[in-house]
Amino acid sequence: MELNISLVQIFSAFVILFVLIDVSGSIPIFLSFKGEGRDVNPLQAAIYSFIIMTAFLFVGNWILKLFNVDVSSFAVAGALVIFIISIEMIFGVEVFKNDAPGGSKTLVPIVFPLIAGPGTFTVLLSMRAEYDVSNIIIALFLNMIIVYLVLKYLNVVEKILGIGGVYVLRKFFGVIVMAIAVGLFTSNINALLNSLQ
């Protein structure tokens, strides 16, 4: 595979994934798990998330074809999911309940759906049409480093940002996520409607 490294693409993909993964906005959730004495392994969370999302980047289109779903339909559905996530972030309501069984919280819900969720899956497929795969993987790897550091030094991050800082970041990124969802929806709904004509 030929590598076409582009700093612009890496930065753009990094920002989009960072906003959707929203590791800073998930700090209160991580802290609540820690307070409950739930086991969260930072390295495992980062590695599992990276493997799952990288695998989906390569086999996502094949999975969609298997279920006879085109990328535009998946992107529209994903945009709706992202939009709901943004509503959660902005208005502080809970739509997706973290009701996984007891025990380790590393795989569920930390890895899925908090880090590697429907929103990131949708955007990964969408970005593949615009960006070189190598740049997406690098951006994804950089995000996983941040995920690891946040989970590893959760108390330090909380002290630096403060409760107010986490709150403001969550609201700010919520608006950005909503804008991404609207853009993703409008661009793909047009393609979907055109294909039906």
C-alpha positions as CSV (number, residue, x, y, z in Angstrom):
1,M,0.0,0.0,0.0
2,E,1.4,3.3,-1.1
3,L,1.8,5.9,1.7
4,N,0.5,9.4,0.9
5,I,1.2,11.2,4.1
6,S,-0.5,14.5,4.4
7,L,-0.2,16.6,7.6
8,V,-3.4,18.5,6.6
9,Q,-5.3,15.3,6.3
10,I,-3.9,13.9,9.5
11,F,-4.8,17.1,11.4
12,S,-8.3,17.2,9.9
13,A,-9.0,13.5,10.6
14,F,-7.5,13.9,14.1
15,V,-9.8,16.8,15.0
16,I,-12.9,15.0,13.7
17,L,-12.1,11.8,15.6
18,F,-11.1,13.7,18.7
19,V,-14.4,15.5,18.8
20,L,-16.4,12.3,18.2
21,I,-14.5,10.2,20.7
22,D,-14.9,13.1,23.2
23,V,-12.6,11.6,25.8
24,S,-12.6,14.9,27.7
25,G,-16.4,14.9,27.8
26,S,-16.4,11.3,29.1
27,I,-14.2,12.1,32.1
28,P,-17.2,12.3,34.5
29,I,-18.3,8.8,33.3
30,F,-14.7,7.5,33.7
31,L,-14.6,9.0,37.2
32,S,-17.9,7.5,38.2
33,F,-16.6,4.0,37.2
34,K,-13.5,4.6,39.2
35,G,-15.6,5.7,42.2
36,E,-17.6,2.5,42.0
37,G,-14.4,0.5,42.1
38,R,-14.9,-0.8,38.5
39,D,-11.7,-2.0,36.8
40,V,-10.6,0.1,33.8
41,N,-7.4,-0.8,32.1
42,P,-6.1,2.3,30.1
43,L,-3.7,0.4,27.9
44,Q,-6.2,-2.3,27.0
45,A,-8.9,0.3,26.3
46,A,-6.6,2.2,23.9
47,I,-5.4,-1.0,22.1
48,Y,-8.8,-2.6,21.8
49,S,-10.3,0.7,20.5
50,F,-7.5,1.1,17.9
51,I,-7.8,-2.5,16.7
52,I,-11.7,-2.4,16.4
53,M,-11.7,1.0,14.6
54,T,-8.8,0.1,12.3
55,A,-10.5,-3.2,11.4
56,F,-13.8,-1.5,10.7
57,L,-11.9,1.0,8.5
58,F,-10.9,-1.9,6.2
59,V,-13.9,-4.2,6.5
60,G,-16.7,-1.7,7.1
61,N,-17.7,-1.5,3.4
62,W,-17.7,-5.3,3.1
63,I,-20.0,-5.6,6.2
64,L,-22.4,-3.1,4.7
65,K,-22.5,-4.9,1.4
66,L,-23.2,-8.2,3.3
67,F,-26.4,-6.6,4.8
68,N,-27.2,-4.9,1.5
69,V,-26.7,-1.4,3.0
70,D,-25.1,1.4,1.0
71,V,-22.6,3.9,2.6
72,S,-25.1,6.8,2.2
73,S,-27.8,5.0,4.2
74,F,-25.3,4.0,6.9
75,A,-24.0,7.6,7.0
76,V,-27.5,9.0,7.4
77,A,-28.3,6.6,10.2
78,G,-24.9,7.3,11.8
79,A,-25.6,11.1,11.5
80,L,-28.8,10.6,13.5
81,V,-26.9,8.7,16.2
82,I,-24.2,11.5,16.3
83,F,-27.0,14.1,16.5
84,I,-28.5,12.3,19.5
85,I,-25.0,12.1,21.2
86,S,-24.7,15.9,20.6
87,I,-28.0,16.5,22.3
88,E,-26.8,14.4,25.3
89,M,-23.6,16.6,25.5
90,I,-25.4,19.9,25.1
91,F,-28.5,19.4,27.2
92,G,-27.2,16.9,29.7
93,V,-29.8,14.3,29.1
94,E,-29.2,10.5,29.0
95,V,-30.3,8.6,25.9
96,F,-27.7,5.8,25.7
97,K,-27.7,4.1,29.1
98,N,-24.5,2.5,30.3
99,D,-26.2,-0.6,31.7
100,A,-23.5,-3.2,31.0
101,P,-23.2,-6.1,33.5
102,G,-20.8,-5.8,36.5
103,G,-17.1,-6.5,36.4
104,S,-14.5,-4.8,34.2
105,K,-15.7,-1.7,32.3
106,T,-12.8,-1.7,29.9
107,L,-14.5,-3.4,26.9
108,V,-18.1,-2.3,27.6
109,P,-18.9,0.6,27.8
110,I,-15.4,2.3,27.7
111,V,-14.2,0.8,24.4
112,F,-17.7,0.3,23.0
113,P,-19.7,2.5,22.7
114,L,-17.9,5.4,24.4
115,I,-14.7,5.3,22.3
116,A,-15.4,3.1,19.3
117,G,-19.1,3.8,18.7
118,P,-21.6,4.2,15.9
119,G,-20.5,7.8,15.3
120,T,-16.8,7.0,14.9
121,F,-17.6,4.0,12.7
122,T,-19.7,6.2,10.4
123,V,-17.1,8.9,10.2
124,L,-14.3,6.4,9.5
125,L,-16.2,5.1,6.5
126,S,-17.0,8.7,5.3
127,M,-13.4,9.9,5.7
128,R,-12.1,6.9,3.7
129,A,-13.7,8.4,0.7
130,E,-11.8,11.7,1.1
131,Y,-8.6,10.9,3.0
132,D,-5.8,8.4,2.4
133,V,-6.1,5.4,4.7
134,S,-2.6,5.9,6.2
135,N,-3.5,9.4,7.3
136,I,-6.7,8.2,9.0
137,I,-4.7,5.4,10.8
138,I,-2.1,7.9,12.1
139,A,-4.9,10.3,13.3
140,L,-6.6,7.4,15.0
141,F,-3.3,6.3,16.7
142,L,-2.7,9.8,18.0
143,N,-6.2,9.9,19.4
144,M,-5.6,6.5,21.2
145,I,-2.5,8.0,22.8
146,I,-4.7,10.8,24.2
147,V,-7.3,8.2,25.4
148,Y,-4.6,6.2,27.2
149,L,-3.1,9.3,28.9
150,V,-6.5,10.5,30.0
151,L,-7.5,7.1,31.5
152,K,-4.0,6.6,33.0
153,Y,-3.9,10.1,34.7
154,L,-7.6,10.6,35.2
155,N,-7.2,12.4,38.6
156,V,-4.5,14.8,37.1
157,V,-6.7,15.6,34.1
158,E,-9.7,16.3,36.4
159,K,-7.6,18.7,38.5
160,I,-6.2,20.5,35.4
161,L,-9.6,21.0,33.8
162,G,-11.7,21.2,36.9
163,I,-15.4,20.4,37.0
164,G,-16.2,23.6,35.3
165,G,-13.6,23.0,32.5
166,V,-15.0,19.5,31.8
167,Y,-18.5,21.0,31.7
168,V,-17.6,23.8,29.3
169,L,-15.6,21.4,27.0
170,R,-18.5,19.0,26.8
171,K,-20.9,21.7,25.8
172,F,-18.5,23.2,23.3
173,F,-17.7,19.9,21.7
174,G,-21.4,19.1,21.7
175,V,-22.1,22.0,19.4
176,I,-19.3,20.9,17.1
177,V,-20.5,17.3,17.1
178,M,-24.1,18.5,16.2
179,A,-22.7,20.6,13.3
180,I,-20.8,17.5,12.0
181,A,-24.0,15.4,12.3
182,V,-26.0,18.0,10.3
183,G,-23.3,18.2,7.6
184,L,-23.0,14.4,7.4
185,F,-26.8,14.1,7.2
186,T,-27.4,16.7,4.5
187,S,-24.5,15.6,2.3
188,N,-25.6,11.9,2.4
189,I,-29.4,12.4,2.3
190,N,-29.0,14.3,-1.0
191,A,-26.9,11.4,-2.4
192,L,-29.4,8.9,-1.1
193,L,-32.4,10.8,-2.6
194,N,-30.6,11.2,-5.9
195,S,-29.9,7.5,-6.1
196,L,-33.7,6.8,-5.7
197,Q,-34.7,9.1,-8.6
